């Protein structure tokens, strides 16, 4: 079994659209399995790290073109929110007026 240091594994995962911090966070989240801790080092199975790239989707085109950080959020479908004094619903409703949509996702 070939083992890579966290630095080597991170460098391997740094493809267009994935910066160092994102690659390291993915490793810490377990995308390549649990690391083997040896003294002050974390060692990853090189084959498991290589397999991560095979499971990745193409990088976000916006990120590739701009090189700027982006934020992605998941928003639930529209649901009534009668207890809230400043809006009557939360979630996503693409048919609602834009100010209402912004208020709903801002929460």
PDB file of C-alpha atoms in Angstrom:
ATOM      1  CA  UNK A   1       0.000   0.000   0.000  1.00  0.00           C
ATOM      2  CA  UNK A   2       1.355   3.391  -1.023  1.00  0.00           C
ATOM      3  CA  UNK A   3       0.828   6.143   1.551  1.00  0.00           C
ATOM      4  CA  UNK A   4       0.829   9.871   0.919  1.00  0.00           C
ATOM      5  CA  UNK A   5       1.267  12.642   3.425  1.00  0.00           C
ATOM      6  CA  UNK A   6      -1.563  15.102   3.859  1.00  0.00           C
ATOM      7  CA  UNK A   7       0.443  17.586   1.787  1.00  0.00           C
ATOM      8  CA  UNK A   8       0.873  15.113  -1.081  1.00  0.00           C
ATOM      9  CA  UNK A   9      -2.783  14.103  -0.998  1.00  0.00           C
ATOM     10  CA  UNK A  10      -3.894  17.733  -0.913  1.00  0.00           C
ATOM     11  CA  UNK A  11      -1.660  18.604  -3.876  1.00  0.00           C
ATOM     12  CA  UNK A  12      -3.137  15.711  -5.864  1.00  0.00           C
ATOM     13  CA  UNK A  13      -6.682  16.966  -5.257  1.00  0.00           C
ATOM     14  CA  UNK A  14      -5.891  20.530  -6.316  1.00  0.00           C
ATOM     15  CA  UNK A  15      -7.419  20.480  -9.788  1.00  0.00           C
ATOM     16  CA  UNK A  16      -8.897  23.540 -11.555  1.00  0.00           C
ATOM     17  CA  UNK A  17     -11.660  24.918  -9.368  1.00  0.00           C
ATOM     18  CA  UNK A  18     -10.379  23.228  -6.178  1.00  0.00           C
ATOM     19  CA  UNK A  19      -7.959  25.231  -4.101  1.00  0.00           C
ATOM     20  CA  UNK A  20      -5.699  23.987  -1.344  1.00  0.00           C
ATOM     21  CA  UNK A  21      -8.053  24.758   1.554  1.00  0.00           C
ATOM     22  CA  UNK A  22     -10.976  23.042  -0.185  1.00  0.00           C
ATOM     23  CA  UNK A  23      -8.854  19.982  -0.988  1.00  0.00           C
ATOM     24  CA  UNK A  24      -7.613  19.764   2.596  1.00  0.00           C
ATOM     25  CA  UNK A  25     -11.143  20.185   3.962  1.00  0.00           C
ATOM     26  CA  UNK A  26     -12.354  17.379   1.699  1.00  0.00           C
ATOM     27  CA  UNK A  27      -9.615  15.102   3.032  1.00  0.00           C
ATOM     28  CA  UNK A  28     -10.522  15.973   6.612  1.00  0.00           C
ATOM     29  CA  UNK A  29     -14.168  15.214   5.790  1.00  0.00           C
ATOM     30  CA  UNK A  30     -13.148  11.693   4.765  1.00  0.00           C
ATOM     31  CA  UNK A  31     -13.465  11.649   0.961  1.00  0.00           C
ATOM     32  CA  UNK A  32     -10.385   9.427   0.802  1.00  0.00           C
ATOM     33  CA  UNK A  33     -11.125   7.412   3.907  1.00  0.00           C
ATOM     34  CA  UNK A  34      -9.604   7.689   7.338  1.00  0.00           C
ATOM     35  CA  UNK A  35      -5.951   8.707   7.478  1.00  0.00           C
ATOM     36  CA  UNK A  36      -3.346   6.771   9.377  1.00  0.00           C
ATOM     37  CA  UNK A  37      -1.870   8.988  12.074  1.00  0.00           C
ATOM     38  CA  UNK A  38       1.857   8.516  12.603  1.00  0.00           C
ATOM     39  CA  UNK A  39       3.313  10.865  15.196  1.00  0.00           C
ATOM     40  CA  UNK A  40       2.479  14.344  13.864  1.00  0.00           C
ATOM     41  CA  UNK A  41       1.642  13.243  10.321  1.00  0.00           C
ATOM     42  CA  UNK A  42      -1.538  12.081   8.625  1.00  0.00           C
ATOM     43  CA  UNK A  43      -0.993   9.470   5.914  1.00  0.00           C
ATOM     44  CA  UNK A  44      -3.597   8.680   3.249  1.00  0.00           C
ATOM     45  CA  UNK A  45      -3.929   5.638   1.034  1.00  0.00           C
ATOM     46  CA  UNK A  46      -2.717   6.957  -2.332  1.00  0.00           C
ATOM     47  CA  UNK A  47      -5.150   4.772  -4.290  1.00  0.00           C
ATOM     48  CA  UNK A  48      -8.096   6.129  -2.274  1.00  0.00           C
ATOM     49  CA  UNK A  49      -6.941   9.698  -2.974  1.00  0.00           C
ATOM     50  CA  UNK A  50      -6.620   8.955  -6.702  1.00  0.00           C
ATOM     51  CA  UNK A  51     -10.145   7.479  -6.682  1.00  0.00           C
ATOM     52  CA  UNK A  52     -11.568  10.769  -5.357  1.00  0.00           C
ATOM     53  CA  UNK A  53     -10.838  12.501  -8.663  1.00  0.00           C
ATOM     54  CA  UNK A  54     -12.743   9.782 -10.505  1.00  0.00           C
ATOM     55  CA  UNK A  55     -15.838  10.562  -8.418  1.00  0.00           C
ATOM     56  CA  UNK A  56     -15.626  14.329  -8.856  1.00  0.00           C
ATOM     57  CA  UNK A  57     -17.864  16.217 -11.218  1.00  0.00           C
ATOM     58  CA  UNK A  58     -16.467  18.830 -13.559  1.00  0.00           C
ATOM     59  CA  UNK A  59     -15.413  22.011 -11.738  1.00  0.00           C
ATOM     60  CA  UNK A  60     -17.839  24.877 -11.542  1.00  0.00           C
ATOM     61  CA  UNK A  61     -17.457  26.990 -14.677  1.00  0.00           C
ATOM     62  CA  UNK A  62     -17.991  30.219 -12.758  1.00  0.00           C
ATOM     63  CA  UNK A  63     -15.133  29.381 -10.413  1.00  0.00           C
ATOM     64  CA  UNK A  64     -12.827  28.344 -13.263  1.00  0.00           C
ATOM     65  CA  UNK A  65     -13.490  31.548 -15.207  1.00  0.00           C
ATOM     66  CA  UNK A  66     -13.316  33.997 -12.328  1.00  0.00           C
ATOM     67  CA  UNK A  67     -10.958  32.332  -9.881  1.00  0.00           C
ATOM     68  CA  UNK A  68     -13.031  33.951  -7.127  1.00  0.00           C
ATOM     69  CA  UNK A  69     -14.630  32.118  -4.211  1.00  0.00           C
ATOM     70  CA  UNK A  70     -18.274  31.193  -4.610  1.00  0.00           C
ATOM     71  CA  UNK A  71     -20.958  30.255  -2.113  1.00  0.00           C
ATOM     72  CA  UNK A  72     -23.522  27.569  -2.852  1.00  0.00           C
ATOM     73  CA  UNK A  73     -26.577  27.109  -0.652  1.00  0.00           C
ATOM     74  CA  UNK A  74     -29.387  24.605  -0.730  1.00  0.00           C
ATOM     75  CA  UNK A  75     -32.799  26.112  -0.227  1.00  0.00           C
ATOM     76  CA  UNK A  76     -35.870  24.096   0.699  1.00  0.00           C
ATOM     77  CA  UNK A  77     -39.119  24.392  -1.260  1.00  0.00           C
ATOM     78  CA  UNK A  78     -41.534  27.130  -0.220  1.00  0.00           C
ATOM     79  CA  UNK A  79     -43.086  26.435   3.177  1.00  0.00           C
ATOM     80  CA  UNK A  80     -45.426  28.592   5.269  1.00  0.00           C
ATOM     81  CA  UNK A  81     -43.784  30.377   8.178  1.00  0.00           C
ATOM     82  CA  UNK A  82     -46.691  31.930  10.113  1.00  0.00           C
ATOM     83  CA  UNK A  83     -44.640  32.634  13.254  1.00  0.00           C
ATOM     84  CA  UNK A  84     -42.250  35.003  11.496  1.00  0.00           C
ATOM     85  CA  UNK A  85     -43.270  38.684  11.749  1.00  0.00           C
ATOM     86  CA  UNK A  86     -41.468  39.922   8.593  1.00  0.00           C
ATOM     87  CA  UNK A  87     -42.345  37.239   6.022  1.00  0.00           C
ATOM     88  CA  UNK A  88     -45.032  34.606   5.623  1.00  0.00           C
ATOM     89  CA  UNK A  89     -42.912  31.839   4.087  1.00  0.00           C
ATOM     90  CA  UNK A  90     -39.374  30.485   3.775  1.00  0.00           C
ATOM     91  CA  UNK A  91     -37.581  28.430   1.155  1.00  0.00           C
ATOM     92  CA  UNK A  92     -37.568  28.807  -2.616  1.00  0.00           C
ATOM     93  CA  UNK A  93     -40.383  29.940  -4.837  1.00  0.00           C
ATOM     94  CA  UNK A  94     -39.198  31.099  -8.253  1.00  0.00           C
ATOM     95  CA  UNK A  95     -42.649  32.518  -9.015  1.00  0.00           C
ATOM     96  CA  UNK A  96     -42.607  34.881  -6.026  1.00  0.00           C
ATOM     97  CA  UNK A  97     -41.535  38.501  -6.527  1.00  0.00           C
ATOM     98  CA  UNK A  98     -37.755  38.881  -6.320  1.00  0.00           C
ATOM     99  CA  UNK A  99     -37.753  40.901  -3.042  1.00  0.00           C
ATOM    100  CA  UNK A 100     -39.797  38.129  -1.407  1.00  0.00           C
ATOM    101  CA  UNK A 101     -37.402  35.474  -2.718  1.00  0.00           C
ATOM    102  CA  UNK A 102     -34.402  37.347  -1.309  1.00  0.00           C
ATOM    103  CA  UNK A 103     -36.079  37.809   2.049  1.00  0.00           C
ATOM    104  CA  UNK A 104     -36.941  34.127   2.243  1.00  0.00           C
ATOM    105  CA  UNK A 105     -33.439  32.824   1.517  1.00  0.00           C
ATOM    106  CA  UNK A 106     -31.789  35.500   3.634  1.00  0.00           C
ATOM    107  CA  UNK A 107     -33.264  33.852   6.700  1.00  0.00           C
TER     108      UNK A 107
END
